[in-house]
Amino acid sequence: PEIYEEFMVADLKFIAAEVKRRRPHALLSIFPKDGELATFNDSAYDVVGVSWKTSPTQARRDVPDKTLQGNLDPHVLFADGAEIARRAQHMVREFGVDRYICNLGHGMLPTHPVEGPERFIAAVDAMKREDFPTPGSRTERVGASCPVPFCPVNAVSTAFRSIAPS
């Protein structure tokens, strides 16, 4: 972690600041994998990706001012449909729907069965914003508004759905 902090973080923050300076409305995302999330709370990034190894509670505590993306363990996609749905919906409830992009906590594996991501997407799509607590809830207290609202499936998931065999 020290080497990452010493050699990467400052440059990553500089890149984000420069992009925002030149394109103020560009939305920027960073995925520090298992790096320290808190170091990006004061950065120009809009979205911080969360590894499957980090709890939603810890991620919200570390980067309260950012939209978070993640963090289902990709190995869950090998499970049966009911287990995928249970874990995906639990994850969304843990993060809350405000300033959150539902996604995996790391990339797809070449051996993932097509049905795994399909079940993940279906489980999250079945959730409704109305089913979540309203004013005064844990997610309302997390921080200021962000330009990225709740996104039940991200562009990668949507792209996967469009290329998956029928």
Coordinates of C-alpha atoms in Angstrom, one line a residue:
P1 CA 0.0 0.0 0.0
E2 CA 2.8 2.4 0.7
I3 CA 4.3 2.1 -2.8
Y4 CA 0.8 2.7 -4.3
E5 CA 0.4 5.8 -2.2
E6 CA 3.9 7.1 -2.9
F7 CA 4.0 6.4 -6.7
M8 CA 0.4 6.4 -7.9
V9 CA -2.1 8.4 -5.9
A10 CA -0.7 11.9 -6.6
D11 CA -0.5 11.2 -10.3
L12 CA -4.0 9.7 -10.4
K13 CA -5.4 12.8 -8.6
F14 CA -3.5 15.1 -11.0
I15 CA -4.9 13.3 -14.0
A16 CA -8.5 13.7 -12.7
A17 CA -7.9 17.4 -11.8
E18 CA -6.6 18.1 -15.3
V19 CA -9.4 16.3 -17.1
K20 CA -11.9 18.2 -14.9
R21 CA -10.1 21.5 -15.7
R22 CA -10.4 20.9 -19.4
R23 CA -13.8 19.1 -19.4
P24 CA -15.6 20.2 -16.2
H25 CA -18.7 18.2 -16.9
A26 CA -16.8 14.9 -17.6
L27 CA -17.7 12.2 -15.1
L28 CA -14.7 10.4 -13.8
S29 CA -14.4 7.0 -12.1
I30 CA -11.5 5.3 -10.4
F31 CA -11.1 1.8 -9.2
P32 CA -8.3 1.6 -6.7
K33 CA -8.8 -2.2 -6.3
D34 CA -7.6 -2.9 -2.7
G35 CA -6.0 0.5 -2.3
E36 CA -7.0 3.0 0.3
L37 CA -10.3 4.5 -0.7
A38 CA -10.2 7.5 1.6
T39 CA -7.3 9.0 -0.4
F40 CA -9.8 9.7 -3.2
N41 CA -12.4 11.5 -1.2
D42 CA -10.8 14.9 -1.8
S43 CA -10.1 14.1 -5.5
A44 CA -11.8 15.2 -8.7
Y45 CA -13.2 11.7 -9.3
D46 CA -17.0 11.5 -9.2
V47 CA -17.1 7.7 -8.7
V48 CA -14.9 5.4 -6.6
G49 CA -15.0 1.7 -7.4
V50 CA -15.2 -0.6 -4.4
S51 CA -13.5 -4.0 -4.3
W52 CA -15.5 -7.0 -3.2
K53 CA -13.1 -7.2 -0.2
T54 CA -14.3 -3.9 1.3
S55 CA -17.6 -3.7 3.1
P56 CA -20.2 -1.1 2.0
T57 CA -20.1 0.5 5.5
Q58 CA -16.4 0.9 5.4
A59 CA -16.5 2.3 1.8
R60 CA -19.2 4.9 2.8
R61 CA -17.1 5.9 5.8
D62 CA -13.9 6.2 3.8
V63 CA -15.4 8.2 0.8
P64 CA -18.6 9.9 2.1
D65 CA -18.5 12.5 -0.7
K66 CA -18.4 10.2 -3.7
T67 CA -20.7 7.9 -5.6
L68 CA -19.6 4.3 -5.0
Q69 CA -19.6 1.5 -7.5
G70 CA -19.4 -2.2 -6.7
N71 CA -18.9 -4.6 -5.1
L72 CA -20.4 -8.1 -5.5
D73 CA -17.7 -10.8 -5.3
P74 CA -17.5 -12.0 -9.0
H75 CA -17.3 -15.6 -7.8
V76 CA -21.0 -15.3 -6.7
L77 CA -21.9 -15.5 -10.4
F78 CA -21.1 -19.2 -10.3
A79 CA -23.8 -19.8 -7.7
D80 CA -27.4 -20.7 -8.3
G81 CA -29.9 -18.0 -9.3
A82 CA -31.5 -17.7 -5.8
E83 CA -28.1 -17.2 -4.1
I84 CA -27.0 -14.6 -6.7
A85 CA -30.3 -12.7 -6.2
R86 CA -30.0 -12.9 -2.4
R87 CA -26.4 -11.6 -2.3
A88 CA -27.0 -8.9 -5.0
Q89 CA -30.0 -7.5 -3.3
H90 CA -28.3 -7.6 0.1
M91 CA -25.4 -5.7 -1.4
V92 CA -27.7 -3.0 -2.7
R93 CA -29.5 -2.7 0.6
E94 CA -26.1 -2.3 2.3
F95 CA -24.9 0.5 0.0
G96 CA -28.3 2.2 -0.3
V97 CA -29.6 3.5 -3.6
D98 CA -28.3 7.1 -3.3
R99 CA -25.0 7.8 -5.0
Y100 CA -24.5 4.1 -5.9
I101 CA -23.8 2.2 -9.1
C102 CA -24.4 -1.5 -8.7
N103 CA -21.6 -3.6 -10.2
L104 CA -19.2 -6.4 -9.5
G105 CA -16.3 -5.8 -7.0
H106 CA -13.8 -6.8 -9.7
G107 CA -14.0 -8.0 -13.3
M108 CA -15.8 -10.8 -15.1
L109 CA -14.0 -14.2 -15.5
P110 CA -13.9 -16.0 -18.8
T111 CA -15.5 -19.0 -17.2
H112 CA -18.5 -17.2 -15.9
P113 CA -21.7 -18.8 -17.1
V114 CA -23.9 -16.4 -19.0
E115 CA -26.7 -17.1 -16.6
G116 CA -24.8 -15.7 -13.6
P117 CA -24.6 -12.1 -14.9
E118 CA -28.2 -12.4 -16.2
R119 CA -29.5 -13.4 -12.8
F120 CA -27.4 -10.6 -11.1
I121 CA -28.9 -8.0 -13.5
A122 CA -32.4 -9.3 -13.1
A123 CA -32.1 -9.4 -9.3
V124 CA -31.0 -5.8 -9.1
D125 CA -33.5 -4.6 -11.7
A126 CA -36.3 -6.1 -9.6
M127 CA -35.5 -3.8 -6.8
K128 CA -37.4 -0.5 -6.6
R129 CA -36.3 2.8 -5.1
E130 CA -39.6 3.0 -3.2
D131 CA -38.5 -0.1 -1.2
F132 CA -35.7 1.9 0.4
P133 CA -35.9 4.2 3.5
T134 CA -36.7 7.8 2.8
P135 CA -35.5 11.1 4.5
G136 CA -33.4 10.5 7.6
S137 CA -32.2 7.1 6.4
R138 CA -28.6 6.0 6.6
T139 CA -28.1 6.7 2.9
E140 CA -29.6 10.2 3.2
R141 CA -27.0 11.1 5.9
V142 CA -24.1 9.9 3.9
G143 CA -23.2 13.2 2.2
A144 CA -23.9 15.8 -0.3
S145 CA -25.6 15.3 -3.7
C146 CA -23.6 13.9 -6.5
P147 CA -24.2 14.0 -10.3
V148 CA -24.4 10.2 -10.5
P149 CA -27.7 8.9 -9.1
F150 CA -28.5 5.2 -8.3
C151 CA -27.9 3.1 -11.3
P152 CA -29.3 -0.4 -11.0
V153 CA -27.0 -1.8 -13.7
N154 CA -24.0 0.0 -15.1
A155 CA -22.9 0.3 -18.7
V156 CA -20.8 -2.8 -18.5
S157 CA -23.8 -4.9 -17.4
T158 CA -26.0 -3.3 -20.0
A159 CA -23.4 -4.0 -22.7
F160 CA -23.1 -7.6 -21.5
R161 CA -26.8 -8.0 -21.7
S162 CA -26.8 -6.7 -25.3
I163 CA -24.0 -9.1 -26.4
A164 CA -25.1 -12.2 -24.5
P165 CA -26.5 -15.0 -26.6
S166 CA -30.3 -15.2 -26.6

